[in-house]
mmCIF file with all atom_site columns, C-alpha atoms in Angstrom:
data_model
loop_
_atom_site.group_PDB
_atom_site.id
_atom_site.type_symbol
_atom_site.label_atom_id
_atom_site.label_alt_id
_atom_site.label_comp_id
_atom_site.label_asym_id
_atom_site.label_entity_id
_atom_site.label_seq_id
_atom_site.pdbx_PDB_ins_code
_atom_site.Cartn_x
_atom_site.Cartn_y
_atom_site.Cartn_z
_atom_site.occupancy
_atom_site.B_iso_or_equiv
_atom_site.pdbx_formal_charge
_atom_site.auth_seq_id
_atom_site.auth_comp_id
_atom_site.auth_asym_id
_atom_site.auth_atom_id
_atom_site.pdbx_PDB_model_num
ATOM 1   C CA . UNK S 1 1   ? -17.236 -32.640 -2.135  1.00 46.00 ? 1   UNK S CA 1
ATOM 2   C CA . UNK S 1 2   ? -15.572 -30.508 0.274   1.00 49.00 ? 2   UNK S CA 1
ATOM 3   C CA . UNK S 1 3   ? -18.069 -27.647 2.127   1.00 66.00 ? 3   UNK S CA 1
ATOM 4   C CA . UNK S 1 4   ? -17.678 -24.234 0.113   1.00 87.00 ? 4   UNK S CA 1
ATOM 5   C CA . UNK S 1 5   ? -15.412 -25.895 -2.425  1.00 90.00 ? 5   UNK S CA 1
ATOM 6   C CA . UNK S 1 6   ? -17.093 -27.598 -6.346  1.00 92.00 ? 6   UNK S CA 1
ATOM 7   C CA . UNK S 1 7   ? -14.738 -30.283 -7.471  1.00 94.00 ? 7   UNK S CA 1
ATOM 8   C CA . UNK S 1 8   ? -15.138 -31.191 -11.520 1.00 94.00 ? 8   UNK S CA 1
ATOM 9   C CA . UNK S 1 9   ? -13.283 -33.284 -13.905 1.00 94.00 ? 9   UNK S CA 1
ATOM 10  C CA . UNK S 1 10  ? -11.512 -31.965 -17.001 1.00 93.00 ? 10  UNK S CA 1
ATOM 11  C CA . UNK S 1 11  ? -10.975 -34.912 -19.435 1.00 93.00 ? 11  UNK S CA 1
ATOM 12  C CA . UNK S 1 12  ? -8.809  -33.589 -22.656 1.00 90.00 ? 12  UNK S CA 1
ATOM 13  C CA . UNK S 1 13  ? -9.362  -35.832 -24.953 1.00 89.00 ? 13  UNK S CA 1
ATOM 14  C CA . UNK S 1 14  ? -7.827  -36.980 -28.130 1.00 82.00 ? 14  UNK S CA 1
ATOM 15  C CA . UNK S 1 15  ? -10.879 -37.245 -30.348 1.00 76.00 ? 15  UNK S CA 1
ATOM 16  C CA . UNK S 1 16  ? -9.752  -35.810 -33.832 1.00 70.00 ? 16  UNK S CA 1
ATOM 17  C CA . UNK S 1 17  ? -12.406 -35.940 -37.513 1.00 59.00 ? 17  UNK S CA 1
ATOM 18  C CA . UNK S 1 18  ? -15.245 -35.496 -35.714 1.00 56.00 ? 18  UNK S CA 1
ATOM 19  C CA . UNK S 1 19  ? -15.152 -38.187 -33.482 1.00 63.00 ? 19  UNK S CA 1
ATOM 20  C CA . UNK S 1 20  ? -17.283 -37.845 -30.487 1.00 70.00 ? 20  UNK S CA 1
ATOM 21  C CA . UNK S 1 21  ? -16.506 -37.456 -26.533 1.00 79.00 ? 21  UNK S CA 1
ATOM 22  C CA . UNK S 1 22  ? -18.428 -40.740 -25.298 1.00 78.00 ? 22  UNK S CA 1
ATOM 23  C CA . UNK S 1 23  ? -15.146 -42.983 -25.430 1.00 77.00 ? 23  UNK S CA 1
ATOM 24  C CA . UNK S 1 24  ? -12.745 -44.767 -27.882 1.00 80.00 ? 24  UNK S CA 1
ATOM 25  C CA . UNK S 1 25  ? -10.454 -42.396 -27.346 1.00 85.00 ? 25  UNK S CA 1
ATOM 26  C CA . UNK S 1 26  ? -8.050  -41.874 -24.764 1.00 87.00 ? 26  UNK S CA 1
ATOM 27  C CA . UNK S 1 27  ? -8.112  -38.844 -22.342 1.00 91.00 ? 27  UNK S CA 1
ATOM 28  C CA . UNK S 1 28  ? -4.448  -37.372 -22.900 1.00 85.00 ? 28  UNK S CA 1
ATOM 29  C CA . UNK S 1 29  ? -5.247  -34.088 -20.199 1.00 92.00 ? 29  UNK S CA 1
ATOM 30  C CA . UNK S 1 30  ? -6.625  -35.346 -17.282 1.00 94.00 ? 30  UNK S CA 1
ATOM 31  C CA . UNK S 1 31  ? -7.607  -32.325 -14.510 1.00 94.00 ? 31  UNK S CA 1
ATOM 32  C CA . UNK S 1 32  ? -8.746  -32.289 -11.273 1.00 95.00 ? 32  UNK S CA 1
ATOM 33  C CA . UNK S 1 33  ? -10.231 -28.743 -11.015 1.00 93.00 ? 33  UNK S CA 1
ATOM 34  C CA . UNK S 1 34  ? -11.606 -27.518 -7.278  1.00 93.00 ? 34  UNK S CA 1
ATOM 35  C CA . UNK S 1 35  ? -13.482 -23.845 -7.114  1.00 91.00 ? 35  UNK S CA 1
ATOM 36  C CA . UNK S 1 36  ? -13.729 -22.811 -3.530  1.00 92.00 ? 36  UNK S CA 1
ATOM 37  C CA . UNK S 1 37  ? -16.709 -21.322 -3.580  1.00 90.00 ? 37  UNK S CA 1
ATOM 38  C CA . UNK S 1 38  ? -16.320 -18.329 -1.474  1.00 91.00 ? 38  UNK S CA 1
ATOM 39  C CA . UNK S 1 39  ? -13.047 -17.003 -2.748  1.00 89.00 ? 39  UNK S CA 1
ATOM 40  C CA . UNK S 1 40  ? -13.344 -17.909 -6.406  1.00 85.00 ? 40  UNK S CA 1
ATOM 41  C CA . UNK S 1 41  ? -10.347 -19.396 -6.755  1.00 89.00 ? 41  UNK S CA 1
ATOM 42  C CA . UNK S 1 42  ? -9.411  -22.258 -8.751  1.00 89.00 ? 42  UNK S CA 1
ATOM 43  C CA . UNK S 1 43  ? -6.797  -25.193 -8.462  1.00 93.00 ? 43  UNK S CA 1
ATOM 44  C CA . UNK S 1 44  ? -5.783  -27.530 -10.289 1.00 93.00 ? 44  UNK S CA 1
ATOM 45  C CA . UNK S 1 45  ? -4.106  -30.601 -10.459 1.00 94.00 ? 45  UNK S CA 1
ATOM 46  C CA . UNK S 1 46  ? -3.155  -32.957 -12.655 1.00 94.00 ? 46  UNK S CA 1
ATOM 47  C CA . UNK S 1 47  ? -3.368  -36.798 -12.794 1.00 94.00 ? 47  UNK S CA 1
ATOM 48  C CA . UNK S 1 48  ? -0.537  -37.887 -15.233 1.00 91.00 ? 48  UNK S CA 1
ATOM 49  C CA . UNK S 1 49  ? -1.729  -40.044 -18.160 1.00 90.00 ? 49  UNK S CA 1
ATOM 50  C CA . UNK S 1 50  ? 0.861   -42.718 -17.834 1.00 90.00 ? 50  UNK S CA 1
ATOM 51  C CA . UNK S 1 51  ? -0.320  -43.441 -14.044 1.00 93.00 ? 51  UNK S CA 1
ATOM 52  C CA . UNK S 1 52  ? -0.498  -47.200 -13.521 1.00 95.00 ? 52  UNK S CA 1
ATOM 53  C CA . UNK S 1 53  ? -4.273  -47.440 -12.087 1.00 96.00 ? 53  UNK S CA 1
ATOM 54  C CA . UNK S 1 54  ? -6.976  -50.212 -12.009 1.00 97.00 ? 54  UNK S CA 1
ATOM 55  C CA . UNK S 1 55  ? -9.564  -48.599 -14.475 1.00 96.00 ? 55  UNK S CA 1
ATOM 56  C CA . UNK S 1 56  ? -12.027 -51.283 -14.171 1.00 94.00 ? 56  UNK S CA 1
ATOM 57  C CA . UNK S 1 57  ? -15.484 -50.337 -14.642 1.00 86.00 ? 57  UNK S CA 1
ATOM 58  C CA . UNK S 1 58  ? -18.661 -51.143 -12.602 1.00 81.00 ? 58  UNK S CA 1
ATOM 59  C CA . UNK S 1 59  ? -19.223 -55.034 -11.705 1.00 83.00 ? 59  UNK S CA 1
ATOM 60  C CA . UNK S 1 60  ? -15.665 -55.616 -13.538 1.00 88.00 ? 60  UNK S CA 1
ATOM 61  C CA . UNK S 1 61  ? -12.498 -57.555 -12.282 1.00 90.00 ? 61  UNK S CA 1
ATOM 62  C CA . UNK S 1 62  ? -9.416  -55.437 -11.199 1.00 94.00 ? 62  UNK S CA 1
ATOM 63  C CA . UNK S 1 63  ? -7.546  -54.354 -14.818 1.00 95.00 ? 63  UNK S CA 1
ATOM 64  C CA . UNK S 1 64  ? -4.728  -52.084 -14.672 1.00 96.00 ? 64  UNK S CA 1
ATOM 65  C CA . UNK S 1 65  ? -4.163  -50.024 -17.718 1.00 95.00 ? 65  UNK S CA 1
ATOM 66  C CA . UNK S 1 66  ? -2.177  -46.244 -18.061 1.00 95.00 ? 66  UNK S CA 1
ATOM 67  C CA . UNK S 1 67  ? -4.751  -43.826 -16.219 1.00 94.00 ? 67  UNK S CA 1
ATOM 68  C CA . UNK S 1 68  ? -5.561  -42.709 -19.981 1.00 92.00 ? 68  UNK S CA 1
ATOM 69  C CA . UNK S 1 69  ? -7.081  -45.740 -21.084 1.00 93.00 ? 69  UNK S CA 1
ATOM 70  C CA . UNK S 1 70  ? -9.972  -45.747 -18.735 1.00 94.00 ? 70  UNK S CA 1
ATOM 71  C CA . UNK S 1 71  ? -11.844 -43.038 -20.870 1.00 93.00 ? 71  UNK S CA 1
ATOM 72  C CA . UNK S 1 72  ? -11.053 -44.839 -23.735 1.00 91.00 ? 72  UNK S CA 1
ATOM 73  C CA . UNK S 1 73  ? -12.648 -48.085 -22.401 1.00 92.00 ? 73  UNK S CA 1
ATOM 74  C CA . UNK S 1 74  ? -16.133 -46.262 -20.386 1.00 92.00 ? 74  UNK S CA 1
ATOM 75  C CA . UNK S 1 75  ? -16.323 -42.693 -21.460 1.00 91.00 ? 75  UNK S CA 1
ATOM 76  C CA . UNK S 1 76  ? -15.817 -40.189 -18.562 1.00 91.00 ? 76  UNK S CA 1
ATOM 77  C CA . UNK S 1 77  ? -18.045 -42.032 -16.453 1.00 92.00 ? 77  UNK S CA 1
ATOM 78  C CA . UNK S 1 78  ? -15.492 -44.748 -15.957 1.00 94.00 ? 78  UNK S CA 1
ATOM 79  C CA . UNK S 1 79  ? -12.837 -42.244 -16.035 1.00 95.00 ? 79  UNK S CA 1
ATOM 80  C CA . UNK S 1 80  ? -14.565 -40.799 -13.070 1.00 95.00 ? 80  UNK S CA 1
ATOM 81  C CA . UNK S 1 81  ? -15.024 -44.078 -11.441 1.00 95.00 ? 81  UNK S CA 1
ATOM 82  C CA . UNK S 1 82  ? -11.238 -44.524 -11.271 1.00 95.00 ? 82  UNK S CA 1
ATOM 83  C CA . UNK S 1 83  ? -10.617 -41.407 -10.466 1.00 95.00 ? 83  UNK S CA 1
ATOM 84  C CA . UNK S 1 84  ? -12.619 -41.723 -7.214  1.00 95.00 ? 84  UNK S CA 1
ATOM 85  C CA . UNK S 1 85  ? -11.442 -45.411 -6.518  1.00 94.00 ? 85  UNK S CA 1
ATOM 86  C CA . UNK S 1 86  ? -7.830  -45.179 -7.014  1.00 95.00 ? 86  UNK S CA 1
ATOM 87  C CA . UNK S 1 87  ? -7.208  -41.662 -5.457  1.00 93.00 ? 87  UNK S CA 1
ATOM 88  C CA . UNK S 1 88  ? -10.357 -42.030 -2.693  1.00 93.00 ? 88  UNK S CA 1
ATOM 89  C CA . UNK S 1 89  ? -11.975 -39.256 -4.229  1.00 93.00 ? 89  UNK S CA 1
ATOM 90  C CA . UNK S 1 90  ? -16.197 -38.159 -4.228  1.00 92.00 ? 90  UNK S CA 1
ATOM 91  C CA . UNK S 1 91  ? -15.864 -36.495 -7.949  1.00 93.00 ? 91  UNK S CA 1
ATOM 92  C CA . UNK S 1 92  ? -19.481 -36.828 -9.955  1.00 89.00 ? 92  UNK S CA 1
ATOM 93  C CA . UNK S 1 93  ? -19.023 -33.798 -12.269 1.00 93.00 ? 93  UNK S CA 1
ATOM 94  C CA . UNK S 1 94  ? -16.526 -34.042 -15.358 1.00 93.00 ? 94  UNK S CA 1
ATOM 95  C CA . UNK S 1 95  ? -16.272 -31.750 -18.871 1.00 90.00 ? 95  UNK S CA 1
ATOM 96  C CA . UNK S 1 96  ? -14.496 -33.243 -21.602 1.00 90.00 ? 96  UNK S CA 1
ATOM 97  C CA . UNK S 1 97  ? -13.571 -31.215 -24.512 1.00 88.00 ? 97  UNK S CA 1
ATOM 98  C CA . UNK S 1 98  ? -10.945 -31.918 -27.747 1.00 89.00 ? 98  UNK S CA 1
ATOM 99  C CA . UNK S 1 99  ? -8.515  -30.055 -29.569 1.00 87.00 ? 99  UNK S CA 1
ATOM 100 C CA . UNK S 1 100 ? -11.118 -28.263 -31.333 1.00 89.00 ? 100 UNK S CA 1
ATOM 101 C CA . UNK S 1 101 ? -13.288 -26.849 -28.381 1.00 88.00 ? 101 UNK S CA 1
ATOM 102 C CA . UNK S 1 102 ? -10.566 -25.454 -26.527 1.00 91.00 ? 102 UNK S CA 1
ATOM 103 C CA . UNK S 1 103 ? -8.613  -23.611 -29.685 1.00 92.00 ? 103 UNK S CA 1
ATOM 104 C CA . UNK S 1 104 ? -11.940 -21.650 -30.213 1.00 91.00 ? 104 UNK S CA 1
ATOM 105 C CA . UNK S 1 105 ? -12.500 -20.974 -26.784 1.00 92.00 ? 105 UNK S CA 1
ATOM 106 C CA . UNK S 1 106 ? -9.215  -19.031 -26.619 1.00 94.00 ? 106 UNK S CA 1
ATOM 107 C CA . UNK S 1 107 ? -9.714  -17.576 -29.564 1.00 93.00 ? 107 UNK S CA 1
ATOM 108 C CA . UNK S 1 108 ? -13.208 -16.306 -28.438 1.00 92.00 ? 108 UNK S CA 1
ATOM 109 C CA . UNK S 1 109 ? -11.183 -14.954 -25.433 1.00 93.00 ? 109 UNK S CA 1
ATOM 110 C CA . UNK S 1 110 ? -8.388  -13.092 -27.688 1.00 94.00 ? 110 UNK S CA 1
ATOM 111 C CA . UNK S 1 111 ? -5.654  -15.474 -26.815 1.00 96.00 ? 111 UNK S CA 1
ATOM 112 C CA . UNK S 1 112 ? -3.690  -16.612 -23.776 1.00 96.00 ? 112 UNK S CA 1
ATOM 113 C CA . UNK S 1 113 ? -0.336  -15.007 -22.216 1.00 97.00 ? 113 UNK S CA 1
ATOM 114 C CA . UNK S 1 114 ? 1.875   -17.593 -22.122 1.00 98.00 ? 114 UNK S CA 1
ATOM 115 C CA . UNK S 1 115 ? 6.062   -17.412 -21.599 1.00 97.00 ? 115 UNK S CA 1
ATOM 116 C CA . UNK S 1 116 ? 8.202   -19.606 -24.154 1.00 97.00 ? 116 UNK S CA 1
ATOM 117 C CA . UNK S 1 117 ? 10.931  -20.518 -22.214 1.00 95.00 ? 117 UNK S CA 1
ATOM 118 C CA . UNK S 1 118 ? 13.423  -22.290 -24.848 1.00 95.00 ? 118 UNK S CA 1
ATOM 119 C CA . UNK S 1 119 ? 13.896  -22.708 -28.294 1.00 96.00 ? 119 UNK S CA 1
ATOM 120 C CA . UNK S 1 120 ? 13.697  -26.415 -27.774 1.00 95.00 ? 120 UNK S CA 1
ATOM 121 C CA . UNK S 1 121 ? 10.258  -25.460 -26.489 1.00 96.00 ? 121 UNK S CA 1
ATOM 122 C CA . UNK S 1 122 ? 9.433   -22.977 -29.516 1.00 97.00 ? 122 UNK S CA 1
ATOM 123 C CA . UNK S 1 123 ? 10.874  -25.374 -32.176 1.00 96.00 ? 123 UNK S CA 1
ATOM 124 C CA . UNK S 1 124 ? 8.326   -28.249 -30.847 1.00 96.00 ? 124 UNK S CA 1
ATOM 125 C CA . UNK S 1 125 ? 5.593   -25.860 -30.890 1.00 96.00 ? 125 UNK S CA 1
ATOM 126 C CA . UNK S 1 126 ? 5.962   -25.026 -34.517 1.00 96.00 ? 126 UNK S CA 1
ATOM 127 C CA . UNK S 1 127 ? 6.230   -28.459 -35.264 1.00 94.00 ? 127 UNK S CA 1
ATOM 128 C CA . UNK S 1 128 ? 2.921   -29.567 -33.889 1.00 94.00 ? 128 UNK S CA 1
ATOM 129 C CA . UNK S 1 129 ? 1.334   -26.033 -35.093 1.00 95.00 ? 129 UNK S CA 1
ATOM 130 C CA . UNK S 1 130 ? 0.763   -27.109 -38.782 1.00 90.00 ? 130 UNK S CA 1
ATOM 131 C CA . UNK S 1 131 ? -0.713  -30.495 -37.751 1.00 88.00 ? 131 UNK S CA 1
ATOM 132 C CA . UNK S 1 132 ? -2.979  -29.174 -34.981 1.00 91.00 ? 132 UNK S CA 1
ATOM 133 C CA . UNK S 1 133 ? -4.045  -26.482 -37.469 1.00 92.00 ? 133 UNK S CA 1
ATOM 134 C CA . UNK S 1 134 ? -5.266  -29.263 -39.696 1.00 89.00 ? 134 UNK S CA 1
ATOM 135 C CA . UNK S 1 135 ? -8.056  -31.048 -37.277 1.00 85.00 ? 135 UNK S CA 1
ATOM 136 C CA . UNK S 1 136 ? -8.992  -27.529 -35.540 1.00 85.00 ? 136 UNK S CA 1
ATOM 137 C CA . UNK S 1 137 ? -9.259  -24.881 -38.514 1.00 84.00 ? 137 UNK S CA 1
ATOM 138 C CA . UNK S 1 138 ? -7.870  -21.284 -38.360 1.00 80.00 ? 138 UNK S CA 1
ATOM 139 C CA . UNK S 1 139 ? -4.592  -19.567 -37.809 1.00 85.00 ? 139 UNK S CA 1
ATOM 140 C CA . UNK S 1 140 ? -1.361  -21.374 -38.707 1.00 90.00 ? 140 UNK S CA 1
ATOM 141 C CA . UNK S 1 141 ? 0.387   -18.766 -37.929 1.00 95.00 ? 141 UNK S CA 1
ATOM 142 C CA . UNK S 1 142 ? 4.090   -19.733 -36.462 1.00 97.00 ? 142 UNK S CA 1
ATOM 143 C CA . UNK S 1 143 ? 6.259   -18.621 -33.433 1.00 97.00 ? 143 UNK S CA 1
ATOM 144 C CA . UNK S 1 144 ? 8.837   -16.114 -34.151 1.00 96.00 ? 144 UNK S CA 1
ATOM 145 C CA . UNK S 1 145 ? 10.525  -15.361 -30.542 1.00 97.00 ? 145 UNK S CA 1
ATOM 146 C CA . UNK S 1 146 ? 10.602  -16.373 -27.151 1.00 97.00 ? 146 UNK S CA 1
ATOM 147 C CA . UNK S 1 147 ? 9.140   -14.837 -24.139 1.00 97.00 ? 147 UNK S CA 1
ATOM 148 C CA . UNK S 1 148 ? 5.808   -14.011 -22.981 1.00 97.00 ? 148 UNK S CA 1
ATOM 149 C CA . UNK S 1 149 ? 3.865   -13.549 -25.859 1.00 98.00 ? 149 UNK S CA 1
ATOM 150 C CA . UNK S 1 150 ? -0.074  -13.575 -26.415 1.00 98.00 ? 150 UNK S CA 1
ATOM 151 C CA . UNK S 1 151 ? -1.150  -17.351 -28.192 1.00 97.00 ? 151 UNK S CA 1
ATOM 152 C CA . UNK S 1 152 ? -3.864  -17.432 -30.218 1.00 97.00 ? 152 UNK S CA 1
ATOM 153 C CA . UNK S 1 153 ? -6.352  -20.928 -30.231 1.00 95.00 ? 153 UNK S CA 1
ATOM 154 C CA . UNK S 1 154 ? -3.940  -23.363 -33.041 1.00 96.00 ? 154 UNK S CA 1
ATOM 155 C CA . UNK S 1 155 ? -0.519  -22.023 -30.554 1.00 97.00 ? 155 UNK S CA 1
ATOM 156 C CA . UNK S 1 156 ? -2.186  -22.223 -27.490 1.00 97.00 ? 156 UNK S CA 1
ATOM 157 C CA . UNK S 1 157 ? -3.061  -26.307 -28.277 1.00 95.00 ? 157 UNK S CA 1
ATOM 158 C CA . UNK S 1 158 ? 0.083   -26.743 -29.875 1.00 96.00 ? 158 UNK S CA 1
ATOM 159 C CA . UNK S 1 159 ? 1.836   -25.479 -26.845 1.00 97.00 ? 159 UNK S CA 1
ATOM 160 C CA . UNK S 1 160 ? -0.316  -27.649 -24.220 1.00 95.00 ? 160 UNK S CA 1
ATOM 161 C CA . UNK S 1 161 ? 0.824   -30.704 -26.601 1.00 92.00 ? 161 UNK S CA 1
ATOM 162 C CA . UNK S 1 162 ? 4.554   -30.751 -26.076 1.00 94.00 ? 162 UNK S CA 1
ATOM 163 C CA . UNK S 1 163 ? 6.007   -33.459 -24.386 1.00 89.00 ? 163 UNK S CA 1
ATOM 164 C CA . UNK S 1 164 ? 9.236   -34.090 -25.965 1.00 89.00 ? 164 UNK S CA 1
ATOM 165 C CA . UNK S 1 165 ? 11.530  -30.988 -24.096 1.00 91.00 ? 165 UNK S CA 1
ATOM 166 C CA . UNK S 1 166 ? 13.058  -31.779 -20.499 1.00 88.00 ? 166 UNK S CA 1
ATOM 167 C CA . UNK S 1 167 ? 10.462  -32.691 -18.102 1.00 88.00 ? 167 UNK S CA 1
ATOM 168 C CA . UNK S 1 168 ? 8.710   -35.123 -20.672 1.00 88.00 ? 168 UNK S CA 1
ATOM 169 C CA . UNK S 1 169 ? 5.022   -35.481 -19.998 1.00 88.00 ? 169 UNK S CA 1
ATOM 170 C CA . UNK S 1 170 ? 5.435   -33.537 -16.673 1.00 91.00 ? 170 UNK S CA 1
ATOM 171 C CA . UNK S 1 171 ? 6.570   -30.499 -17.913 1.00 94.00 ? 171 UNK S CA 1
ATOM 172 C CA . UNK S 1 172 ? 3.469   -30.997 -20.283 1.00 93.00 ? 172 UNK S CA 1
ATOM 173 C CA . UNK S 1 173 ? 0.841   -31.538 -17.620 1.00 94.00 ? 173 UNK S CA 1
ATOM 174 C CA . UNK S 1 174 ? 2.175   -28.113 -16.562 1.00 95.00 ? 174 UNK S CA 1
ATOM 175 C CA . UNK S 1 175 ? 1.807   -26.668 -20.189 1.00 96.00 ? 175 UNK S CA 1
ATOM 176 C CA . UNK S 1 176 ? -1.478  -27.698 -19.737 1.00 95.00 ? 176 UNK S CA 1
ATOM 177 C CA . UNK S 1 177 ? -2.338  -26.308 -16.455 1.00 95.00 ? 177 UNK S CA 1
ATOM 178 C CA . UNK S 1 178 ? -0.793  -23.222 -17.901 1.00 96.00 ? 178 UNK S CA 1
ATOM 179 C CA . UNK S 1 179 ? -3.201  -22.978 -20.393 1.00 96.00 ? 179 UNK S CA 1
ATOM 180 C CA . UNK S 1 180 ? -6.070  -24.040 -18.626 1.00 92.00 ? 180 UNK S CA 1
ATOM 181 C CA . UNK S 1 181 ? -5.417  -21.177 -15.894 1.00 92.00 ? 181 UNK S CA 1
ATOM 182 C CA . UNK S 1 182 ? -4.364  -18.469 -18.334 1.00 94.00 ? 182 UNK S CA 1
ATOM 183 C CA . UNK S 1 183 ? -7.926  -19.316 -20.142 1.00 92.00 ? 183 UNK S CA 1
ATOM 184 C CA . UNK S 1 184 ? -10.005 -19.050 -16.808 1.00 88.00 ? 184 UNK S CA 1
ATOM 185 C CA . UNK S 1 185 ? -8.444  -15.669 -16.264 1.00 90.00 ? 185 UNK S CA 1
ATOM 186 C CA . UNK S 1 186 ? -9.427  -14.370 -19.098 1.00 91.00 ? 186 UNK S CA 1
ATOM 187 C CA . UNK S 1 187 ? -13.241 -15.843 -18.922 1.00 89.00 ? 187 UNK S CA 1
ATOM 188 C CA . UNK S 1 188 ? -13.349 -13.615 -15.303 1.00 87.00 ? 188 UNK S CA 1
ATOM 189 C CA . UNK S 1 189 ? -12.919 -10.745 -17.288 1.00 89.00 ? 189 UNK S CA 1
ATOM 190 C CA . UNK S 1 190 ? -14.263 -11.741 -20.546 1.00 89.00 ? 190 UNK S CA 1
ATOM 191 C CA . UNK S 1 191 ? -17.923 -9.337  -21.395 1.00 89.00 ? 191 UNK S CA 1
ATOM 192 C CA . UNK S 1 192 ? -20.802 -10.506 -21.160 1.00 89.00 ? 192 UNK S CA 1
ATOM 193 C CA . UNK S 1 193 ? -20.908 -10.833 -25.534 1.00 90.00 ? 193 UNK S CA 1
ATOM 194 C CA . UNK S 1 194 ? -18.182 -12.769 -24.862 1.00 88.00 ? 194 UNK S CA 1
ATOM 195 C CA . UNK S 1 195 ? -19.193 -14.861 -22.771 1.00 87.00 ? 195 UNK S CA 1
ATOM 196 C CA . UNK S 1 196 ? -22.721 -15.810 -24.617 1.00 89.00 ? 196 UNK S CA 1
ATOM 197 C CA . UNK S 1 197 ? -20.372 -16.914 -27.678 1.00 87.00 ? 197 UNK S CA 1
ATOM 198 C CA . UNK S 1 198 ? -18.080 -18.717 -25.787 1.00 85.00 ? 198 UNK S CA 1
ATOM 199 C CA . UNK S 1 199 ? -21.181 -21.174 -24.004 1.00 82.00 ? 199 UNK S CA 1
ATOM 200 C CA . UNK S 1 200 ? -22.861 -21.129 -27.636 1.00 82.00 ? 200 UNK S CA 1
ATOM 201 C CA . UNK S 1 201 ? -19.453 -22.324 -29.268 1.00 77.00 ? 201 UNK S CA 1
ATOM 202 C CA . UNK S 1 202 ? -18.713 -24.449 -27.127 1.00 72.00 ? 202 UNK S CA 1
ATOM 203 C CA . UNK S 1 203 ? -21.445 -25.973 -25.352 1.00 70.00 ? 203 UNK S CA 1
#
């Protein structure tokens, strides 16, 4: 790790009925988040799921897989390990998290800001909101317009999920990233109430 900077892992993973976070299921969001320590600010960047990577484990032959597969096949602790060996990387701190986890975080929060740019954007949205709504619980409430708009938890996830407009599964690492910042603003501000039922939610 850099001096003054904290380096962690965020692993979105596609664990749905309860499943759990140690692996057997593969880690479509995959964040490299670095805090500099001084200023406060975050960055982050994303490794895209269909990278072609070796995602061995420990003591295992060279096996290259999509970059998604590794959690799938280790838990984060492999994903890690790839991470590091592929991309010459010194990462030993990771959060992984599902649909569900991050829909009631924002909700906690009172929603994210986020701009819908298209209706090819907004019609994909609504699509997935329905479905999403299903494994995660609450609102599904439907987009009505365009523009930047305040997404509750079940929108938010649906959002980060498209990958079907122009850009593909770029333009949703973005979404993601999006989302992800939009979310750490609000935790800045968020009171300390807030705050307390976001770690006991979540955590």
């Amino acid at each position: 790790t850099s001096k003054g900077y904290r380096t962690i892992m965020f692993y979105g993973v596609d664990a749905r009925n309860n499943s759990d976070l140690t692996k057997n299921a593969n880690s479509d969001s995959v964040i490299i988040c670095s805090i500099n320590n001084d200023t406060k600010e975050v960055s982050l960047v994303s490794v895209y799921r269909d990278t072609y990577l070796n995602i061995a484990g420990e003591g295992e032959e060279e096996k290259f897989r999509k970059a998604n597969a590794a959690y799938s096949a280790g838990g984060a602790e492999q994903a890690v390990t790839m991470l590091n060996r592929n991309l010459d990387l010194d990462i030993d701190n990771y959060v992984a998290f599902d649909f569900k986890s991050v829909a009631e975080a924002i909700d906690i929060l009172g929603g994210v800001e986020i701009d819908i740019e298209s209706q090819a954007e907004m019609d994909y949205l609504n699509d997935y909101i329905s479905y999403t709504s299903e494994y995660v619980g609450g609102s599904d409430e439907m987009i009505d317009h365009l523009g930047k708009q305040t997404l509750n938890g079940v929108q938010a996830v649906s959002y980060a999920r498209i990958r079907y407009t122009a850009g593909g599964d770029f333009k949703r690492a973005e979404r993601q990233r999006r989302v992800l910042n939009e979310l750490i603003k609000k935790a800045k501000d968020a009171s300390l109430t807030e705050l307390n039922e976001l770690v006991s939610t979540i955590f």
